[in-house]
Tab-separated table of C-alpha atoms in Angstrom:
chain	number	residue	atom	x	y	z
A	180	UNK	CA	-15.919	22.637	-72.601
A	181	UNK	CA	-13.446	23.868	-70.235
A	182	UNK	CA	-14.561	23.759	-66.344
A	183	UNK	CA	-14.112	26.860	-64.482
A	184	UNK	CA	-11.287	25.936	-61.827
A	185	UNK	CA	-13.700	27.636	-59.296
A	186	UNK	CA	-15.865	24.563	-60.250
A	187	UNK	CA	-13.431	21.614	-60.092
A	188	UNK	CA	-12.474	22.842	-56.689
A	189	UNK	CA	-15.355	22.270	-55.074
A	190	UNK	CA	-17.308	19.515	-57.254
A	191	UNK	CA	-16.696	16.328	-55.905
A	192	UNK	CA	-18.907	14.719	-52.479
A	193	UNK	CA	-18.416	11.733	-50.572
A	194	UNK	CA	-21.454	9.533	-49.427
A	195	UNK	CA	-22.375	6.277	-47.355
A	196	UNK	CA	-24.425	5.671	-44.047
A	197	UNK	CA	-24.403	5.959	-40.719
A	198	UNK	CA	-26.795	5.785	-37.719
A	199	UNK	CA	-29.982	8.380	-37.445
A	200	UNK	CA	-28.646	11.855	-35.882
A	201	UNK	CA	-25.162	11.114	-35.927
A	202	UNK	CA	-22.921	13.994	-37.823
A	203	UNK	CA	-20.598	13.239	-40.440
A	204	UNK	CA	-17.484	15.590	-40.636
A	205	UNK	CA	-15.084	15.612	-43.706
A	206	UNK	CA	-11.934	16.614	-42.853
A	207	UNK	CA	-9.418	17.666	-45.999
A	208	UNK	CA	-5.520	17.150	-45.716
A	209	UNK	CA	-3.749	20.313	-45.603
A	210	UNK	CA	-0.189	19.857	-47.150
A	211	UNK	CA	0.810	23.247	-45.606
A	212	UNK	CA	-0.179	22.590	-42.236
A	213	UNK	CA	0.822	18.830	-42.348
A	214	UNK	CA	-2.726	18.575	-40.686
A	215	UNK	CA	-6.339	17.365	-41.605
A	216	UNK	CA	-8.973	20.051	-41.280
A	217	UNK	CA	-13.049	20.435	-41.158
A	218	UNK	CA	-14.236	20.980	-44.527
A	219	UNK	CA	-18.015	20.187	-44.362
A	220	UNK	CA	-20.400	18.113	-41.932
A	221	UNK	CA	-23.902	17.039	-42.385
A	222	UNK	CA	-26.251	15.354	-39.751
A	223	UNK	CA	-27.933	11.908	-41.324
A	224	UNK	CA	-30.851	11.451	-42.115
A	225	UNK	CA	-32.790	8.158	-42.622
A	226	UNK	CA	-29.337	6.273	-41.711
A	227	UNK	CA	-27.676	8.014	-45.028
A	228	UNK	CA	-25.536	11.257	-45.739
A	229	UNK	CA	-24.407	12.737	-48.710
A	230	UNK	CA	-21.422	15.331	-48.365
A	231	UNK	CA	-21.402	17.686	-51.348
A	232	UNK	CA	-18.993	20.569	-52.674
A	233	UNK	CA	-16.214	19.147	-51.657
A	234	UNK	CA	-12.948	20.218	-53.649
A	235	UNK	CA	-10.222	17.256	-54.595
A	236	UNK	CA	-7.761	15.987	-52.204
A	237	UNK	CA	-7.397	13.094	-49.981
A	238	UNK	CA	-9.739	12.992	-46.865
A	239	UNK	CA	-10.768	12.050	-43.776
A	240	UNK	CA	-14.534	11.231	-42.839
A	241	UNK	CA	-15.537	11.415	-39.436
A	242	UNK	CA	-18.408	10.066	-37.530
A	243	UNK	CA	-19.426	12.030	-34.397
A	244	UNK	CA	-22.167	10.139	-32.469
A	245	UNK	CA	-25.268	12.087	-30.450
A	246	UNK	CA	-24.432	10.289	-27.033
A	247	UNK	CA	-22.068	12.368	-24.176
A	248	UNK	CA	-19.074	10.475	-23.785
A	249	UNK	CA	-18.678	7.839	-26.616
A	250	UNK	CA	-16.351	8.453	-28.767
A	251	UNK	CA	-16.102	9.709	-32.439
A	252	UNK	CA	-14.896	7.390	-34.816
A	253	UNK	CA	-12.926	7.559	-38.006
A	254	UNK	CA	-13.360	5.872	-41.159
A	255	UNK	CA	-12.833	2.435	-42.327
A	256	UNK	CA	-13.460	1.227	-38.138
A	257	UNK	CA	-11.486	3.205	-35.743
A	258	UNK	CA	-11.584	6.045	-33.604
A	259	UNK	CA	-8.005	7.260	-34.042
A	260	UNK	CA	-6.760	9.274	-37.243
A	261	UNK	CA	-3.743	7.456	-37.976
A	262	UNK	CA	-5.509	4.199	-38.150
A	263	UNK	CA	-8.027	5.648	-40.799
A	264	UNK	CA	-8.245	5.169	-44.145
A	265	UNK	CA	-8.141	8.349	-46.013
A	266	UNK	CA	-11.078	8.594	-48.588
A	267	UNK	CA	-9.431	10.304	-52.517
A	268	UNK	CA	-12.264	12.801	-53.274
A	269	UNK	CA	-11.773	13.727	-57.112
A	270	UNK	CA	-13.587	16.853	-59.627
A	271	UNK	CA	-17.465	16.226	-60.144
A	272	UNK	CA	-17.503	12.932	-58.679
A	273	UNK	CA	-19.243	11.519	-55.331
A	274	UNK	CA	-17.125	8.878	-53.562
A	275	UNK	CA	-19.579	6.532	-52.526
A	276	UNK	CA	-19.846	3.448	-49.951
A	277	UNK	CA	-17.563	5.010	-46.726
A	278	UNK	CA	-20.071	3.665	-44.289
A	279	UNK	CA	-20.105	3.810	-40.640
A	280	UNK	CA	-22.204	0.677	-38.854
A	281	UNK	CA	-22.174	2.382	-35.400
A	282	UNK	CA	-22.050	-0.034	-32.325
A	283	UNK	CA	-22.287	-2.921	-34.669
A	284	UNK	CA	-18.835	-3.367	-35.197
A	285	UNK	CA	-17.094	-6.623	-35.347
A	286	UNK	CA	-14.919	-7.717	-32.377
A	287	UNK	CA	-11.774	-10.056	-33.275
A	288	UNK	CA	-9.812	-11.512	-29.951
A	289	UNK	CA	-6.973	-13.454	-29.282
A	290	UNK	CA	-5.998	-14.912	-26.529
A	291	UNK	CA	-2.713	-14.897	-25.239
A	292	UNK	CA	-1.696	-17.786	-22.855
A	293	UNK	CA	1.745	-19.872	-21.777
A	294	UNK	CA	1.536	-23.396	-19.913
A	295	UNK	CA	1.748	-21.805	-16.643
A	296	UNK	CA	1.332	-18.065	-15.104
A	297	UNK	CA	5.465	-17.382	-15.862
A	298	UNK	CA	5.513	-18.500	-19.607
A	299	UNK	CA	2.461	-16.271	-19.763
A	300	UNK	CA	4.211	-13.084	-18.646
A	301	UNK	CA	7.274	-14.126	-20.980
A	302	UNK	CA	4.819	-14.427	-23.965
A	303	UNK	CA	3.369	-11.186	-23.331
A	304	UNK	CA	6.500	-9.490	-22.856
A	305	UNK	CA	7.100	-10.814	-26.257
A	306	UNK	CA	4.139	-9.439	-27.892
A	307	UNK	CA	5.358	-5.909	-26.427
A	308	UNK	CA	8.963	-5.417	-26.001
A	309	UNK	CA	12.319	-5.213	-28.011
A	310	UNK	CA	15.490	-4.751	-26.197
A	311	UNK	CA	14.143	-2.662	-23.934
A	312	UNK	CA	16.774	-1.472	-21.291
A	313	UNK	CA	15.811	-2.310	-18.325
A	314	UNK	CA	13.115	-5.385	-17.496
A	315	UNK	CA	11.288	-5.727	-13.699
A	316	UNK	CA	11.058	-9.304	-12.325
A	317	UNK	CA	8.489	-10.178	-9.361
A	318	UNK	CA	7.037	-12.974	-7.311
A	319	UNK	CA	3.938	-14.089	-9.178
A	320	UNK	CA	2.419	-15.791	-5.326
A	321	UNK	CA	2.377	-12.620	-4.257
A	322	UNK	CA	0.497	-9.410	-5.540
A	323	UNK	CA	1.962	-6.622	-3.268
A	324	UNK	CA	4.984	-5.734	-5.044
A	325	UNK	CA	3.528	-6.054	-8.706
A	326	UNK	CA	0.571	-3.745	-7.727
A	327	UNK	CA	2.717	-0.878	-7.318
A	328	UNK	CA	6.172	-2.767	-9.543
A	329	UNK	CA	3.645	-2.726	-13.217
A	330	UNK	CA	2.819	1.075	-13.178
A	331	UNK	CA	6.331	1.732	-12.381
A	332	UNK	CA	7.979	-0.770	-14.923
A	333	UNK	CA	5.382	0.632	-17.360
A	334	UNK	CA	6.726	4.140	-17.132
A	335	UNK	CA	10.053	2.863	-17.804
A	336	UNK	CA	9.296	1.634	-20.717
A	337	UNK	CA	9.977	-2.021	-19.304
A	338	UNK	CA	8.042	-5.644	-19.168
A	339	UNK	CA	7.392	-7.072	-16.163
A	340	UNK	CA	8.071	-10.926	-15.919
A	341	UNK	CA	6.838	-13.386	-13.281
A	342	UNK	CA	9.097	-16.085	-11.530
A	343	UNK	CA	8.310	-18.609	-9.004
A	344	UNK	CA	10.447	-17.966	-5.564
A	345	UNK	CA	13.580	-20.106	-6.249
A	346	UNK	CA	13.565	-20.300	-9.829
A	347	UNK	CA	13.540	-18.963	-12.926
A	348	UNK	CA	11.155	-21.074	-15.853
A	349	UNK	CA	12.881	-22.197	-19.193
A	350	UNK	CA	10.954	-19.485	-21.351
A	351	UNK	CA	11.264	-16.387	-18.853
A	352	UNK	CA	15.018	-17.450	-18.665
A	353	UNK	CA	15.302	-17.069	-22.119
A	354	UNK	CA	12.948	-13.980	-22.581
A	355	UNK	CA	15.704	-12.626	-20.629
A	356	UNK	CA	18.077	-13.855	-23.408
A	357	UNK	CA	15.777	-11.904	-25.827
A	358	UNK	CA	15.717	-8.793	-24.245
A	359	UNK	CA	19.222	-8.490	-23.387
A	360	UNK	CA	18.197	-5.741	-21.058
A	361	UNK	CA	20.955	-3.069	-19.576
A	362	UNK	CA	19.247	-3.507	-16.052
A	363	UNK	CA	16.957	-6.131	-14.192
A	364	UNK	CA	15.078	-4.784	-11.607
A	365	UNK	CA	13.784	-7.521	-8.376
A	366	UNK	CA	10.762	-6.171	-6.325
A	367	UNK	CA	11.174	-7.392	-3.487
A	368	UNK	CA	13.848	-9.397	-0.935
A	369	UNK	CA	14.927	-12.990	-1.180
A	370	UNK	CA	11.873	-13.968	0.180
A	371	UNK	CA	10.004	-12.796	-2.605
A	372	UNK	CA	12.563	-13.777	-5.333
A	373	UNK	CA	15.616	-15.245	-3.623
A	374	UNK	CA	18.969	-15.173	-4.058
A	375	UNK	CA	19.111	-18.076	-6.345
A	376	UNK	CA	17.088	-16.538	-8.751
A	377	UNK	CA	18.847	-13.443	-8.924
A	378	UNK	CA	21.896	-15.751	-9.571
A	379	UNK	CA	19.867	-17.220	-12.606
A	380	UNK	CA	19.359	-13.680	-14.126
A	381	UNK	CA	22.931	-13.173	-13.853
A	382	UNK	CA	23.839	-15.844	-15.982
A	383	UNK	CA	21.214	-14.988	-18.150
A	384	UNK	CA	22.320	-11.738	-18.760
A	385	UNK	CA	25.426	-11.585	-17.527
A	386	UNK	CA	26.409	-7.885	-18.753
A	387	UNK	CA	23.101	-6.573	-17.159
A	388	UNK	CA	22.720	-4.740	-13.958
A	389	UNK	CA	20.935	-6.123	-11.505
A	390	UNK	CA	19.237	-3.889	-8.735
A	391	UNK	CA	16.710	-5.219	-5.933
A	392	UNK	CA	13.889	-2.897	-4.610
A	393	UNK	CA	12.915	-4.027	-1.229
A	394	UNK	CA	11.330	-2.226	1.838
A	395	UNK	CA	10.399	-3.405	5.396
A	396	UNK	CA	7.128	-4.179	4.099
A	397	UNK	CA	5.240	-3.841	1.104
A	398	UNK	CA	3.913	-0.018	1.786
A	399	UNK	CA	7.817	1.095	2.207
A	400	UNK	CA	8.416	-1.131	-0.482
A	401	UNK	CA	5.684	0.332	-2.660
A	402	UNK	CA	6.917	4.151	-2.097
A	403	UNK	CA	11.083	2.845	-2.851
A	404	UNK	CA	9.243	2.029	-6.060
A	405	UNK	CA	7.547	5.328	-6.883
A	406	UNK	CA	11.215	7.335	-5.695
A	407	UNK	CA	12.974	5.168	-8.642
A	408	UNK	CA	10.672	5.767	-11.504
A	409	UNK	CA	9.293	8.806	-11.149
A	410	UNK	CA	11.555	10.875	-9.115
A	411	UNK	CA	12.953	13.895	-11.764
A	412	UNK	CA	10.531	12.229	-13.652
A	413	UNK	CA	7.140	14.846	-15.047
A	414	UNK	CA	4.148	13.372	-13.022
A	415	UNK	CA	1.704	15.222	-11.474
A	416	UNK	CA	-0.694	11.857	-10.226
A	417	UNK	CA	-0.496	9.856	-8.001
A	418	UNK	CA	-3.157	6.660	-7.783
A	419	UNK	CA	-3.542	5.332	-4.306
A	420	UNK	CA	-4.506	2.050	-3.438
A	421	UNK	CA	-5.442	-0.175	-0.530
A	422	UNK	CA	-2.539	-2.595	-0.169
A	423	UNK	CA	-3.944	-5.254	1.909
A	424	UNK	CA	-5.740	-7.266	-1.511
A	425	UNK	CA	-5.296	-6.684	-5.231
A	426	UNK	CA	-8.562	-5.867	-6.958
A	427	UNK	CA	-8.304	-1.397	-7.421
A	428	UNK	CA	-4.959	-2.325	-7.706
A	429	UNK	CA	-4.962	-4.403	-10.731
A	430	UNK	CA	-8.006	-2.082	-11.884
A	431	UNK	CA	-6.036	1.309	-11.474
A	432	UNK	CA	-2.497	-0.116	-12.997
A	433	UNK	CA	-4.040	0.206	-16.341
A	434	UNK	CA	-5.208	3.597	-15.533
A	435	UNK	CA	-1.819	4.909	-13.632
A	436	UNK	CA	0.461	3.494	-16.335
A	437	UNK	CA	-1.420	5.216	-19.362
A	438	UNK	CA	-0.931	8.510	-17.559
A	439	UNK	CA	2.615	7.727	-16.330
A	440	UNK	CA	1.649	8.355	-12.373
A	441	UNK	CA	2.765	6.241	-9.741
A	442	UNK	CA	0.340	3.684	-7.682
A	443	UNK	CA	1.017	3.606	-3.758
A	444	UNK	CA	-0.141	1.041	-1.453
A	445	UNK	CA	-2.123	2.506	1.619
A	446	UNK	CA	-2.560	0.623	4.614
A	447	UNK	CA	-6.136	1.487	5.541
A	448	UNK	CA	-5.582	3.113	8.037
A	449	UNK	CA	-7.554	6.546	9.007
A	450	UNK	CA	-3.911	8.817	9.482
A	451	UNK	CA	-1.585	9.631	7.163
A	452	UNK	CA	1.292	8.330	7.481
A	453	UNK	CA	4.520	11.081	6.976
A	454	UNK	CA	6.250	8.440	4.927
A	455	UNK	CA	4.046	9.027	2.123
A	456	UNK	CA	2.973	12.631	2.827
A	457	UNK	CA	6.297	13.111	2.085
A	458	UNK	CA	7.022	11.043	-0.810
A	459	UNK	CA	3.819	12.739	-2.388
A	460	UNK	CA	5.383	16.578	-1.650
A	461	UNK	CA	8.963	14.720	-3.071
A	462	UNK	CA	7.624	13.599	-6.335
A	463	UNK	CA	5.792	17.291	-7.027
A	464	UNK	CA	2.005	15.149	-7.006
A	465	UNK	CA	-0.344	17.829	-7.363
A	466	UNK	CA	-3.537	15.412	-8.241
A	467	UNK	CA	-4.163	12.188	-6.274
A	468	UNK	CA	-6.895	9.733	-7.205
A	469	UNK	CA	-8.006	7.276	-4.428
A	470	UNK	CA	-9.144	3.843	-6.330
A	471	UNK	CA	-12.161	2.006	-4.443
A	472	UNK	CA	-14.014	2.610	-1.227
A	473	UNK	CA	-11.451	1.133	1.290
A	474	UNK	CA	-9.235	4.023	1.859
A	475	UNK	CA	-10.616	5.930	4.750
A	476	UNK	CA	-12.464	9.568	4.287
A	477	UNK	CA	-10.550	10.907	6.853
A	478	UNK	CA	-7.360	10.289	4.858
A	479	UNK	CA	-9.126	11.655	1.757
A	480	UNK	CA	-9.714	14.795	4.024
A	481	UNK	CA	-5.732	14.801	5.131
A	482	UNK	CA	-4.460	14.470	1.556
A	483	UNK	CA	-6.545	17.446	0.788
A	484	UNK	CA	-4.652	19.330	3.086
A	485	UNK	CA	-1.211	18.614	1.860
A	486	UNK	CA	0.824	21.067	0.475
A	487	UNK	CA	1.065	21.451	-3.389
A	488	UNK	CA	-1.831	19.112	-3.736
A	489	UNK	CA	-4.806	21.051	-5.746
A	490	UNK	CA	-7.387	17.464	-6.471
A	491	UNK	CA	-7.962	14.698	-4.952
A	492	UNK	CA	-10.249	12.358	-6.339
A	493	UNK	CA	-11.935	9.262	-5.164
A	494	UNK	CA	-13.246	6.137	-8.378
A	495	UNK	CA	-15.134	3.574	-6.889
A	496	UNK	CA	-18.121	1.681	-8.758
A	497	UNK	CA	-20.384	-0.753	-6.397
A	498	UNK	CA	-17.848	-3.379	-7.273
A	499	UNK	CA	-14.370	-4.351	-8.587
A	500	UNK	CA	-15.927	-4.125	-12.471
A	501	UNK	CA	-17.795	-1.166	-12.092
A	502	UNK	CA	-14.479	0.504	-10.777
A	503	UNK	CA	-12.558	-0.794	-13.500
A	504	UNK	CA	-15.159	0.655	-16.034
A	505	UNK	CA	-15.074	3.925	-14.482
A	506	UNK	CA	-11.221	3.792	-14.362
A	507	UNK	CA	-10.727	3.746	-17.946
A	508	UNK	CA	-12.977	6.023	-18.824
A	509	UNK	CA	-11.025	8.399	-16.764
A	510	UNK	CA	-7.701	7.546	-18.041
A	511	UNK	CA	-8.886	7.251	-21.547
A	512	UNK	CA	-11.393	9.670	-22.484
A	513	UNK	CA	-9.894	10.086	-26.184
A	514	UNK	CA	-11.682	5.706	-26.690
A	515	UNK	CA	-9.686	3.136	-28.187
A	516	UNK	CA	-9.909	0.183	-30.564
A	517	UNK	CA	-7.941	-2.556	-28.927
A	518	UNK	CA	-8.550	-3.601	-24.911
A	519	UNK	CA	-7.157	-6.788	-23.042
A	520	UNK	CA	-8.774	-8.423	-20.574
A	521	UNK	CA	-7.541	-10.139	-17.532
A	522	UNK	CA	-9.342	-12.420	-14.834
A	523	UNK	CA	-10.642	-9.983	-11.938
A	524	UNK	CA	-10.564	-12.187	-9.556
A	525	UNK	CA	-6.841	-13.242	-9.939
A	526	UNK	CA	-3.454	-10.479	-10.275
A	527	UNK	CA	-1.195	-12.674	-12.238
A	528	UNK	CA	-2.057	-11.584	-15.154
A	529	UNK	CA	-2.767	-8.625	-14.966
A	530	UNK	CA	0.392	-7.456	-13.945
A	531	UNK	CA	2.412	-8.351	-17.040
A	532	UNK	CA	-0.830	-7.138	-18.908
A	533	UNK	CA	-0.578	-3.851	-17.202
A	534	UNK	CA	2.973	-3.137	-19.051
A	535	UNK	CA	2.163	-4.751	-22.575
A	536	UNK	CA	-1.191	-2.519	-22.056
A	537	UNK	CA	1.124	0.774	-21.499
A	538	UNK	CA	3.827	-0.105	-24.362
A	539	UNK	CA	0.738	-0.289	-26.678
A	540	UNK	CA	-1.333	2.292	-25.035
A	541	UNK	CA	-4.491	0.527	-24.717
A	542	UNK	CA	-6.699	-0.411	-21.315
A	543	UNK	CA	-6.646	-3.372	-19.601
A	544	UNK	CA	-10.105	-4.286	-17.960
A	545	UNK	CA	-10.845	-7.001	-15.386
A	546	UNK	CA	-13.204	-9.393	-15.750
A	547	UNK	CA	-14.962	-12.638	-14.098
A	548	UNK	CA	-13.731	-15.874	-15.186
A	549	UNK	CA	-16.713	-16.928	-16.864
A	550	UNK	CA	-18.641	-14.419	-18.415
A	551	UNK	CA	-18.240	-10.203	-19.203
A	552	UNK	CA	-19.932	-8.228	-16.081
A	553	UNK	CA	-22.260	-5.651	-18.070
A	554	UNK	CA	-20.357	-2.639	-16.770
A	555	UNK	CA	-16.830	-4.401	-18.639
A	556	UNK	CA	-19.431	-5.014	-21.638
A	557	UNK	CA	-20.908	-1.643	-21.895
A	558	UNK	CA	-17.537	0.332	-21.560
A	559	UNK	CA	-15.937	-2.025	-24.403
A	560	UNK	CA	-18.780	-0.823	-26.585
A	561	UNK	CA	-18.802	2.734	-25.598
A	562	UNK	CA	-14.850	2.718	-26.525
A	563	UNK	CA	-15.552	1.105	-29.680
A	564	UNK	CA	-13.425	-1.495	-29.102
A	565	UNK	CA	-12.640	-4.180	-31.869
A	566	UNK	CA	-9.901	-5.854	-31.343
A	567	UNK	CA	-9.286	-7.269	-27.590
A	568	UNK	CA	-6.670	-9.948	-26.319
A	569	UNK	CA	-7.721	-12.354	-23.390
A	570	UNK	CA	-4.891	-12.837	-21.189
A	571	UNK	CA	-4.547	-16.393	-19.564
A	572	UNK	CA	-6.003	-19.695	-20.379
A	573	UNK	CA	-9.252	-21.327	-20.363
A	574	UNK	CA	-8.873	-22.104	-16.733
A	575	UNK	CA	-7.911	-18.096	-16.110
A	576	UNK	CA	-10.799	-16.819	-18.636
A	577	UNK	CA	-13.232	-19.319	-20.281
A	578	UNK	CA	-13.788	-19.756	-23.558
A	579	UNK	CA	-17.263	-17.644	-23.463
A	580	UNK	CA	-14.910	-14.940	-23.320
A	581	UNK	CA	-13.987	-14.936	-26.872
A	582	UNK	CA	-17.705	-15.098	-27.752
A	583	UNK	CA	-18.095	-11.846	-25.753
A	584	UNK	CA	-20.511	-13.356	-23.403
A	585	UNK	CA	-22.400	-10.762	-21.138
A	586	UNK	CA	-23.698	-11.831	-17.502
């Protein structure tokens, strides 16, 4: 018996379970449109769905959860469409088995550690970067210049490796030699990385242009930063920061990278200084988001008042975690399936994390040393993340780490 063609084109159904209440899109691939596109949903029922009248063609199911703010997610384990695995629907038959297991998804992590905080950062830029052009080095005893160097480096498309004052380590040396970068950037003056070192990068990469960014302290220092990546360059957000310790710092650098925007150091104090009002009216910043509760209200006020500037917005949880937490969710409201983790108490490394994070675009979130603080726990889950990378050794991030240990 011949089937009528109206029939085969809308005979075949896909089926599997998911959690109670959550709504199950398919989503058909469009050849014309080079696009996928809704085809059916159904809401389950008894933790099962059953997707009928579908016609043939190659699919995508979706799983769209009851809850504000988590994330949809995509079949087999993901919550972005290229990552799926597209589900072949064919005449009169029901695809069965593409399941969704909700929050109980399984959570792979790797850790990635060096000897010591410099092989580290080389191993990371490793992980991230392939003859990139241009590669930022920094003091890793000091957090000042990193805080706002990262963010900056990660718009640039660059890694950021650590050396000690006076010398360069074996591996970062020949990281270098790996790279072969067009330009090495120094934050900071010969205090910070001395003239020795910049010596050693020569000879590492001798064809390479070497440039030092250095201020009369690290506030100037932080704003020469934000004028050489991001002047001419399409930002509209700034992050501000207090510049006297590292915690929002290492928590927004995540955050600022993802959305390209530079991170200035503020110096606490209740004025504005006209350095950086005008180095915010300079680099066209139209939003600014203060990170933590240390920057005054009065300067919140000020900024308010600046020309061009239409939103200024203050993140701050009741600690260093809960900030973090809140962070990402601001910078990364679309979810995502891989995370790393750094120590929260410590910058090192964070700061290479902060450009590996930004080449892959994934978060970084800060954590204790010993255990996941439940606002770091919750947020993983509410991303969906699966797959996260611990950055630093056992002494950095202990062991419980990989077990996903909450406290």
């Amino acid at each position: 018996m011949t089937v009528p063609a109206a029939t085969l084109s809308a005979s075949g159904g896909i089926s599997g379970s998911a959690p109670n209440t959550w709504r199950v899109n398919a989503l058909l691939w469009n050849p014309y449109a080079l696009q996928f596109e809704p085809i059916t949903y159904e809401t389950t029922s008894n933790g099962s769905y059953s997707l009928t009248g579908l016609p043939p063609g190659e699919y995508i199911v979706k799983y769209v959860p009851p809850a504000a703010g988590t994330p949809a997610s995509y079949w087999k384990k993901t919550i972005r469409i290229p990552q799926s695995r597209p589900v072949v629907v064919k005449p009169g038959q029901t695809t069965p088995g593409i399941s969704e297991p909700g929050m109980s998804l399984t959570r792979e992590s790797q850790r990635v550690a060096g000897t010591n905080r410099y092989d580290t950062s080389a191993l990371m830029s490793s992980l991230g970067f392939h003859e990139p052009e241009t590669v930022f080095i920094a003091n890793s005893t000091g957090f000042a210049d990193g805080l706002s160097g990262a963010p900056a480096a990660a718009t640039l498309g660059a890694p950021l490796l650590l050396t000690a004052v006076d010398a360069l380590s074996t591996h970062v040396t020949e990281e270098l030699q790996r790279l072969t970068p067009r330009k090495v950037v120094i934050l900071g003056g010969p205090t910070s990385v001395s003239d020795d070192v910049e010596d050693e990068i020569a000879t590492a990469v001798p064809d390479a242009e070497i440039t030092r960014i250095a201020g009369t302290d690290r506030y100037d220092t932080s704003r020469k930063l934000a004028r050489f990546a991001f002047a001419g360059y399409d930002t509209h957000t700034a992050y501000m920061v207090i510049g006297s310790d590292f915690p929002d710092g290492i928590a927004a650098g995540s955050s600022a990278a993802a959305q390209h925007a530079p991170v200035i150091l503020d110096n606490g104090s209740t004025s504005l200084d006209s350095a950086t009002s005008t180095l915010i009216q300079e680099l066209g910043i139209e939003r600014i988001v203060i990170v933590g509760s240390s920057i005054p209200t009065a300067k919140e006020t000020t900024l308010r008042g600046l020309a061009g500037v239409t939103s200024v917005i203050r993140i701050a949880g009741a600690n260093r975690y809960e900030t973090s937490a809140q962070l990402i969710t601001f910078a990364f409201p679309q979810g995502a399936d891989t995370a790393l983790i750094t120590n929260g108490t410590d910058y090192v490394d964070a700061l290479g994390g902060i450009t590996l994070a930004a080449e892959w675009d994934v978060p970084v979130f800060i954590t204790s040393p010993s255990c996941m603080p439940s606002a770091i726990g919750g947020k993983l889950s509410g991303l969906r993340v699966t797959e996260f990378y611990i950055l630093g050794n056992n002494n950095t991030l202990s062991s419980a780490m990989e077990d996903f240990t909450i406290c």
